[in-house]
PDB file of N, CA and C in Angstrom:
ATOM      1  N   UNK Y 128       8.675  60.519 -46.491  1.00 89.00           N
ATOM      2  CA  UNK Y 128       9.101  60.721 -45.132  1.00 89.00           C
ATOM      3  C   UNK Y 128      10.058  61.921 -45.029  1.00 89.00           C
ATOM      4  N   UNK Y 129      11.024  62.054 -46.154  1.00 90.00           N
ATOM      5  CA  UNK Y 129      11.780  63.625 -46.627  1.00 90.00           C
ATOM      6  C   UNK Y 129      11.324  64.400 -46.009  1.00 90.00           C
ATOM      7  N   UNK Y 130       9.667  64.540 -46.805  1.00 91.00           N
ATOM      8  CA  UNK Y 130       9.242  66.341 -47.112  1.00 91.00           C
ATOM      9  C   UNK Y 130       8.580  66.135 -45.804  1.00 91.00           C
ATOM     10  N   UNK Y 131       8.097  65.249 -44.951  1.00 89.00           N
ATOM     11  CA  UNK Y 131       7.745  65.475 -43.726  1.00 89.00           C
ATOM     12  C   UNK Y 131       8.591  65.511 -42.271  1.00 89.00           C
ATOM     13  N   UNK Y 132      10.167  65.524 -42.733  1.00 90.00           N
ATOM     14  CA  UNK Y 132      11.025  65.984 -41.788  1.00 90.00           C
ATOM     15  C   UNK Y 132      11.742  65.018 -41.324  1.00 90.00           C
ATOM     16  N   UNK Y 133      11.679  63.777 -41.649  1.00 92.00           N
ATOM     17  CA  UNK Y 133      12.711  62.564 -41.456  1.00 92.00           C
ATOM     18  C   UNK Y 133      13.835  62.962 -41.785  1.00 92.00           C
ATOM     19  N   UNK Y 134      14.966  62.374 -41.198  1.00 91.00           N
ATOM     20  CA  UNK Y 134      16.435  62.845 -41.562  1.00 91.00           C
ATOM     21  C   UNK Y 134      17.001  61.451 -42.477  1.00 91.00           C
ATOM     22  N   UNK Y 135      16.204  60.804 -42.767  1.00 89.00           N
ATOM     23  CA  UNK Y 135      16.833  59.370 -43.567  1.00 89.00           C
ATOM     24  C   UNK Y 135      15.603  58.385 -43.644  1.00 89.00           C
ATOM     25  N   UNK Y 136      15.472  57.623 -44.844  1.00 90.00           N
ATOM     26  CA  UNK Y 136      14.740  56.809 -45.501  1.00 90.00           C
ATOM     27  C   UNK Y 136      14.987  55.205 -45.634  1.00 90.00           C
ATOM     28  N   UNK Y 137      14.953  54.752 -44.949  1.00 90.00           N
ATOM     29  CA  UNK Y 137      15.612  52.890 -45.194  1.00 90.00           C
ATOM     30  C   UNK Y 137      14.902  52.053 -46.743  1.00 90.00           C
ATOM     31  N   UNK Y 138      15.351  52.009 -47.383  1.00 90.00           N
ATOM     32  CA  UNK Y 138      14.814  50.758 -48.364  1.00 90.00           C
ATOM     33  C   UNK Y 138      14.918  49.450 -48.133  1.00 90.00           C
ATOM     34  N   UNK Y 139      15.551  48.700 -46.986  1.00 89.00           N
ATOM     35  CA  UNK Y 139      16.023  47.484 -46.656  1.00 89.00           C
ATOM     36  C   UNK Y 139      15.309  46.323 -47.712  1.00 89.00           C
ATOM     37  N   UNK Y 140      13.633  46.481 -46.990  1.00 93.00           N
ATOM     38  CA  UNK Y 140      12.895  45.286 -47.481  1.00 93.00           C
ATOM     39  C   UNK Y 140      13.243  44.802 -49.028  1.00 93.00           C
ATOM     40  N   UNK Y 141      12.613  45.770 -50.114  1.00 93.00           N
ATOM     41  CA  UNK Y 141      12.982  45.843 -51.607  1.00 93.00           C
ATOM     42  C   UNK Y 141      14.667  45.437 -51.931  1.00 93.00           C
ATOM     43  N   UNK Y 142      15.275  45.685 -51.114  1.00 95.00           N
ATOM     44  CA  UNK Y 142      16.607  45.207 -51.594  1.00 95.00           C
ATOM     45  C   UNK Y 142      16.564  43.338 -50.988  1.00 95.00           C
ATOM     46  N   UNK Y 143      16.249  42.941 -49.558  1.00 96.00           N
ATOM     47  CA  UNK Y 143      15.867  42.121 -49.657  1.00 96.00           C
ATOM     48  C   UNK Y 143      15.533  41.072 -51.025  1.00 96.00           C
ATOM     49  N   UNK Y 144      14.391  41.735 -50.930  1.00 96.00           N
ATOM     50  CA  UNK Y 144      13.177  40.980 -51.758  1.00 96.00           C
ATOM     51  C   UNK Y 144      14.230  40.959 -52.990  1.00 96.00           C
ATOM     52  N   UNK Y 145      14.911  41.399 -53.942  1.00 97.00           N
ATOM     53  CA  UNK Y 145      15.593  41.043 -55.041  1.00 97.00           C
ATOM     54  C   UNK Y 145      16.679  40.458 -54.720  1.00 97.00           C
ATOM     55  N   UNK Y 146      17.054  40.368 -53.685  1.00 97.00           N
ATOM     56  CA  UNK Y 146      18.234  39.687 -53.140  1.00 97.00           C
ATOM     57  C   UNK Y 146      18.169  38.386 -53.249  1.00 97.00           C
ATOM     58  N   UNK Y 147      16.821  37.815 -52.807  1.00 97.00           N
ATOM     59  CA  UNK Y 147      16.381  36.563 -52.494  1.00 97.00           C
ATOM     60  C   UNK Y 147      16.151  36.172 -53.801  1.00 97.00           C
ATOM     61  N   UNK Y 148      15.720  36.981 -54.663  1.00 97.00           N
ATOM     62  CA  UNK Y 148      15.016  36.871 -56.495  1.00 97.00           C
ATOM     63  C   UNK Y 148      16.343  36.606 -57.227  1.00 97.00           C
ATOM     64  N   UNK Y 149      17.075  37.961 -56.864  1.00 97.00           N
ATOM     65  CA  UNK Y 149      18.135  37.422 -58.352  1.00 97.00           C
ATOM     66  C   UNK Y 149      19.267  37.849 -57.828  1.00 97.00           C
ATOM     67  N   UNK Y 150      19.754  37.654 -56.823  1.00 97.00           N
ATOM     68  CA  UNK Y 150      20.785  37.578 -55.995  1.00 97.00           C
ATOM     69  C   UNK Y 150      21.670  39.132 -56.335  1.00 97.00           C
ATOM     70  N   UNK Y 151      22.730  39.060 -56.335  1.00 97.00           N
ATOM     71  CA  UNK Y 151      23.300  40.680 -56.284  1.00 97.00           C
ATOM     72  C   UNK Y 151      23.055  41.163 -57.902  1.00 97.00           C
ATOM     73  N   UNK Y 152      22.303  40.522 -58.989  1.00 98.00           N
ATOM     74  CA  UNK Y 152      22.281  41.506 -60.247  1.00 98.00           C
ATOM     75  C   UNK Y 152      20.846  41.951 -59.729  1.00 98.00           C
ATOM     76  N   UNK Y 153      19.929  40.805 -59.439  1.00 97.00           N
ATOM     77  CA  UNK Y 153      18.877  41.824 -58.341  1.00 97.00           C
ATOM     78  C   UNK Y 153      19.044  42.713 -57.944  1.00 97.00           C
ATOM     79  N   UNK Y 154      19.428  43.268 -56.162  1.00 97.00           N
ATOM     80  CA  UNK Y 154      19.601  43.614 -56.026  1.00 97.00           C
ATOM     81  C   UNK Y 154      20.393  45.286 -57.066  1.00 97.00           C
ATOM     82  N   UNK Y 155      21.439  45.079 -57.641  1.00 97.00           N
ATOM     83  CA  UNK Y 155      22.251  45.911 -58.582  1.00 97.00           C
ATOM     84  C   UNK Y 155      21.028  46.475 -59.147  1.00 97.00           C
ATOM     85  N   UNK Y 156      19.526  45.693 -59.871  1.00 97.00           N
ATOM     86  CA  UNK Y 156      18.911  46.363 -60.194  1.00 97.00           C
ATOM     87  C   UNK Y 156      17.657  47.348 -59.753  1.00 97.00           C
ATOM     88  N   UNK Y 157      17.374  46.297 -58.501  1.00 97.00           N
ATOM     89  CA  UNK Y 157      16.706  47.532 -57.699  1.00 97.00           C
ATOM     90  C   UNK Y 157      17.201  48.690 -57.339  1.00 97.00           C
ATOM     91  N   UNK Y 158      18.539  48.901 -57.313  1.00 96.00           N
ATOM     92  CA  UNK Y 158      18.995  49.997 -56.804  1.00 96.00           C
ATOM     93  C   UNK Y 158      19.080  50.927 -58.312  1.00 96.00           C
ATOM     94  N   UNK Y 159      19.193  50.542 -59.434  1.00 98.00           N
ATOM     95  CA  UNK Y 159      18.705  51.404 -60.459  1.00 98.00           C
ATOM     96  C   UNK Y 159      17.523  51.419 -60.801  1.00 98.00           C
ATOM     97  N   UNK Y 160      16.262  50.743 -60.494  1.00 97.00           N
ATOM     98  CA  UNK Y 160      15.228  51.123 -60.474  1.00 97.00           C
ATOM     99  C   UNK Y 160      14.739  52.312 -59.634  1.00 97.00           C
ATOM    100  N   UNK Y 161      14.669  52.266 -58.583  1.00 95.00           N
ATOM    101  CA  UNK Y 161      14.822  53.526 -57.014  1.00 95.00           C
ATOM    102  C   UNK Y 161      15.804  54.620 -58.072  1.00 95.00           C
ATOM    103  N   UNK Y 162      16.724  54.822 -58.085  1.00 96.00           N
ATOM    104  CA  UNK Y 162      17.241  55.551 -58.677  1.00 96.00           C
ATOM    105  C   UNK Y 162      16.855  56.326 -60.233  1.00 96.00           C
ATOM    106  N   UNK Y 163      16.102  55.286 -60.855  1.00 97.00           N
ATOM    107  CA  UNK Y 163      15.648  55.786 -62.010  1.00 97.00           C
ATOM    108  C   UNK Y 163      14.156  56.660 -61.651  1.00 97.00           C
ATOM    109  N   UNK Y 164      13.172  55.908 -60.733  1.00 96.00           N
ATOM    110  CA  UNK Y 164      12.514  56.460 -60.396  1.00 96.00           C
ATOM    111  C   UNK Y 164      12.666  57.936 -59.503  1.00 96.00           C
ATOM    112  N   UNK Y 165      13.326  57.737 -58.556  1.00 94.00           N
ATOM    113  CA  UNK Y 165      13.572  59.462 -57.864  1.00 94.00           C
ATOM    114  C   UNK Y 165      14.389  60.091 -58.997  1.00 94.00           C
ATOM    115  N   UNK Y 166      15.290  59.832 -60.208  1.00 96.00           N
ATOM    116  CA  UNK Y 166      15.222  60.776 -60.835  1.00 96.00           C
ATOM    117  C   UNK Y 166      14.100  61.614 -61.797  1.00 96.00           C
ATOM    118  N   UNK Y 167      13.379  61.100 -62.010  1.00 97.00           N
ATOM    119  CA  UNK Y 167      12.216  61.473 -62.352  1.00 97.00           C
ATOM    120  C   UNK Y 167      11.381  61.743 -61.585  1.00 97.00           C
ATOM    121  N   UNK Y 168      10.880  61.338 -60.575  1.00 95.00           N
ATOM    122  CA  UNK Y 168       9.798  62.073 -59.354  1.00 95.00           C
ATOM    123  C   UNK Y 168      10.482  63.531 -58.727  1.00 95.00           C
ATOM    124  N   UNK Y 169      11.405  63.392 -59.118  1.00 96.00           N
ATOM    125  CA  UNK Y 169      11.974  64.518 -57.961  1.00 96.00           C
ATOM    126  C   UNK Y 169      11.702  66.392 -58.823  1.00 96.00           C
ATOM    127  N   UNK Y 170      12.332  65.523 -60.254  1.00 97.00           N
ATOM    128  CA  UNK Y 170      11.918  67.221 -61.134  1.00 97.00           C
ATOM    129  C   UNK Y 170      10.787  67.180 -61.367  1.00 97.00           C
ATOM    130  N   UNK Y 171       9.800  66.448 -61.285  1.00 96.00           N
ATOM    131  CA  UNK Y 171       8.171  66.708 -61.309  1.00 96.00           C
ATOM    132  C   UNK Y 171       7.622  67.490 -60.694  1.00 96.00           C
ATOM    133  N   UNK Y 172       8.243  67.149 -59.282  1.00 94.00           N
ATOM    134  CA  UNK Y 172       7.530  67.970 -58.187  1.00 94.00           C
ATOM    135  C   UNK Y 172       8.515  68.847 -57.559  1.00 94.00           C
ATOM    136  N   UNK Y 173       9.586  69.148 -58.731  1.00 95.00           N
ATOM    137  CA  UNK Y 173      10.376  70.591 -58.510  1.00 95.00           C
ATOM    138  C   UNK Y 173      11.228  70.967 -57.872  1.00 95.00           C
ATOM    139  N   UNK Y 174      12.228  69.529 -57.617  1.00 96.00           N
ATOM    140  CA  UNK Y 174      13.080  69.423 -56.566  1.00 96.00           C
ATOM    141  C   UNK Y 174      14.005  68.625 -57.670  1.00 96.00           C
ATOM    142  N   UNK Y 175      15.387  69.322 -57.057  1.00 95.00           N
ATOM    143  CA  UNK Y 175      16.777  68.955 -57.676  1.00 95.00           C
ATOM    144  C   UNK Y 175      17.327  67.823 -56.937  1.00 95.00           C
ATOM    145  N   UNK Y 176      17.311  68.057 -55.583  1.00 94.00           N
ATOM    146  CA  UNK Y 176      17.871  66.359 -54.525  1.00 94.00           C
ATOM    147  C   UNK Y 176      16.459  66.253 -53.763  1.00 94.00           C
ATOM    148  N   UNK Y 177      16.384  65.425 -53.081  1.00 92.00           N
ATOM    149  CA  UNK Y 177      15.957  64.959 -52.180  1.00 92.00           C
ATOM    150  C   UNK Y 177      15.612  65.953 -50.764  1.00 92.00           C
ATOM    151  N   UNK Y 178      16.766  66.840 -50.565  1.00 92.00           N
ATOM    152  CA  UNK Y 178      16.656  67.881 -49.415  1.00 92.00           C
ATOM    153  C   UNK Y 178      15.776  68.963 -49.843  1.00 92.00           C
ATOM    154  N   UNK Y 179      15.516  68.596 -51.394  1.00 94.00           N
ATOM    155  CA  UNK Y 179      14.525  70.071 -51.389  1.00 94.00           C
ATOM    156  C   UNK Y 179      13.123  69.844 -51.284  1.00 94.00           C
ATOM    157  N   UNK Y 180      13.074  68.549 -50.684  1.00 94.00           N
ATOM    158  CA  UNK Y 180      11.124  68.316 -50.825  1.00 94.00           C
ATOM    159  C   UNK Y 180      10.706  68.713 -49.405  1.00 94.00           C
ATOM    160  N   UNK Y 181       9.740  69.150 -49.845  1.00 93.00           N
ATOM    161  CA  UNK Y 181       9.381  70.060 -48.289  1.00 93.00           C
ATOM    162  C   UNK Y 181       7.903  69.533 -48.143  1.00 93.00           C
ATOM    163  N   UNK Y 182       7.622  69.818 -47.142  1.00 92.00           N
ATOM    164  CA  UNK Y 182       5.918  69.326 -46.250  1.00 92.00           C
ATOM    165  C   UNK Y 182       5.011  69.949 -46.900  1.00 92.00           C
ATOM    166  N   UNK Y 183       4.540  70.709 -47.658  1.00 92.00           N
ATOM    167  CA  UNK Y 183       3.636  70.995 -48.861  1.00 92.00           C
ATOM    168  C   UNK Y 183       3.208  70.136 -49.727  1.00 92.00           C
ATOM    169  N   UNK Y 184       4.527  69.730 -49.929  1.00 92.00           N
ATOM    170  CA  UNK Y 184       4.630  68.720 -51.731  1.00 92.00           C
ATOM    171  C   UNK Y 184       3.630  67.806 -51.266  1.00 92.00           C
ATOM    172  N   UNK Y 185       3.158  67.422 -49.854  1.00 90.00           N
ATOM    173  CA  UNK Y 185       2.664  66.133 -49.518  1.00 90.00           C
ATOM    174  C   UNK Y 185       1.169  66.260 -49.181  1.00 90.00           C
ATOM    175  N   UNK Y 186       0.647  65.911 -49.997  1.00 88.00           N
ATOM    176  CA  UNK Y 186      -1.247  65.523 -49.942  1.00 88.00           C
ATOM    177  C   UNK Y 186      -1.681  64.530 -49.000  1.00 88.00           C
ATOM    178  N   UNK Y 187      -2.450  64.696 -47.842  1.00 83.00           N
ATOM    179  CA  UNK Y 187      -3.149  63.736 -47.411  1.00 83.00           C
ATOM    180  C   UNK Y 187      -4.263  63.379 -47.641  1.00 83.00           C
ATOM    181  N   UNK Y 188      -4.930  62.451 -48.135  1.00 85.00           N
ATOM    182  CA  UNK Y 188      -6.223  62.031 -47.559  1.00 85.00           C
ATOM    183  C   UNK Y 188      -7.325  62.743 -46.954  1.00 85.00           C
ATOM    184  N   UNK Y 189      -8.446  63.501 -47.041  1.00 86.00           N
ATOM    185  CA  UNK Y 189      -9.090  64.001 -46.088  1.00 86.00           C
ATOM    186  C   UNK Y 189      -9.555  62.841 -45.009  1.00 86.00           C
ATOM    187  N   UNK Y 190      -9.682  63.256 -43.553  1.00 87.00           N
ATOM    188  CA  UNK Y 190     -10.335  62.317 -42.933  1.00 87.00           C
ATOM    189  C   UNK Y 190     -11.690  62.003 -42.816  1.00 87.00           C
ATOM    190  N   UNK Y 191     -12.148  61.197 -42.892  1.00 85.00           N
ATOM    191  CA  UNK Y 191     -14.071  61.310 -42.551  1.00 85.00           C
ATOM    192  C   UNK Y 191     -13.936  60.321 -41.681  1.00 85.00           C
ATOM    193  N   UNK Y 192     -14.518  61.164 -40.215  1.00 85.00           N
ATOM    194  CA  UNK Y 192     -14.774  60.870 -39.122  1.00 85.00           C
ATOM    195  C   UNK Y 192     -16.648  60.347 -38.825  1.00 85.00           C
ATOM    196  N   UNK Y 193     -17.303  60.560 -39.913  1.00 81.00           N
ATOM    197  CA  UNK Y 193     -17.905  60.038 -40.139  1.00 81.00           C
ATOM    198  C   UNK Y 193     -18.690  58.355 -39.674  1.00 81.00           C
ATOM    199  N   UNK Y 194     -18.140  57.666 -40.027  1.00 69.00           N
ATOM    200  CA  UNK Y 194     -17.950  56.912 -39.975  1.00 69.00           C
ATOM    201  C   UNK Y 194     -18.961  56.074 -38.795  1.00 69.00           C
TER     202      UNK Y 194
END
């Protein structure tokens, strides 16, 4: 939602969902999971934070109208 021009990203649900699982070490760990993961997605695709992913980086789907 970044690289397509959103100014902010909610994770609510996933924190939820471990909340309910394993109460705040849950939680504690989803938030280093997310974190472990965007540190690694982010230098893949060549970005240092988050502000540097831009509307390129992002592949859609072709459509077939087809149909």
């Amino acid at each position: 939602a970044l690289a397509l021009g959103a100014s902010g990203v909610l994770v609510g649900r996933p924190l939820y969902w471990a909340l309910a699982a394993g109460g705040q070490p849950g939680v504690e760990r989803a938030i280093a999971i997310l974190h472990e993961e965007l540190s690694l997605a982010l230098p893949l695709l060549g970005c240092a934070t988050p502000q540097d992913l831009r509307r390129d980086l992002v592949q859609r789907p072709p459509v077939n109208l087809s149909r």
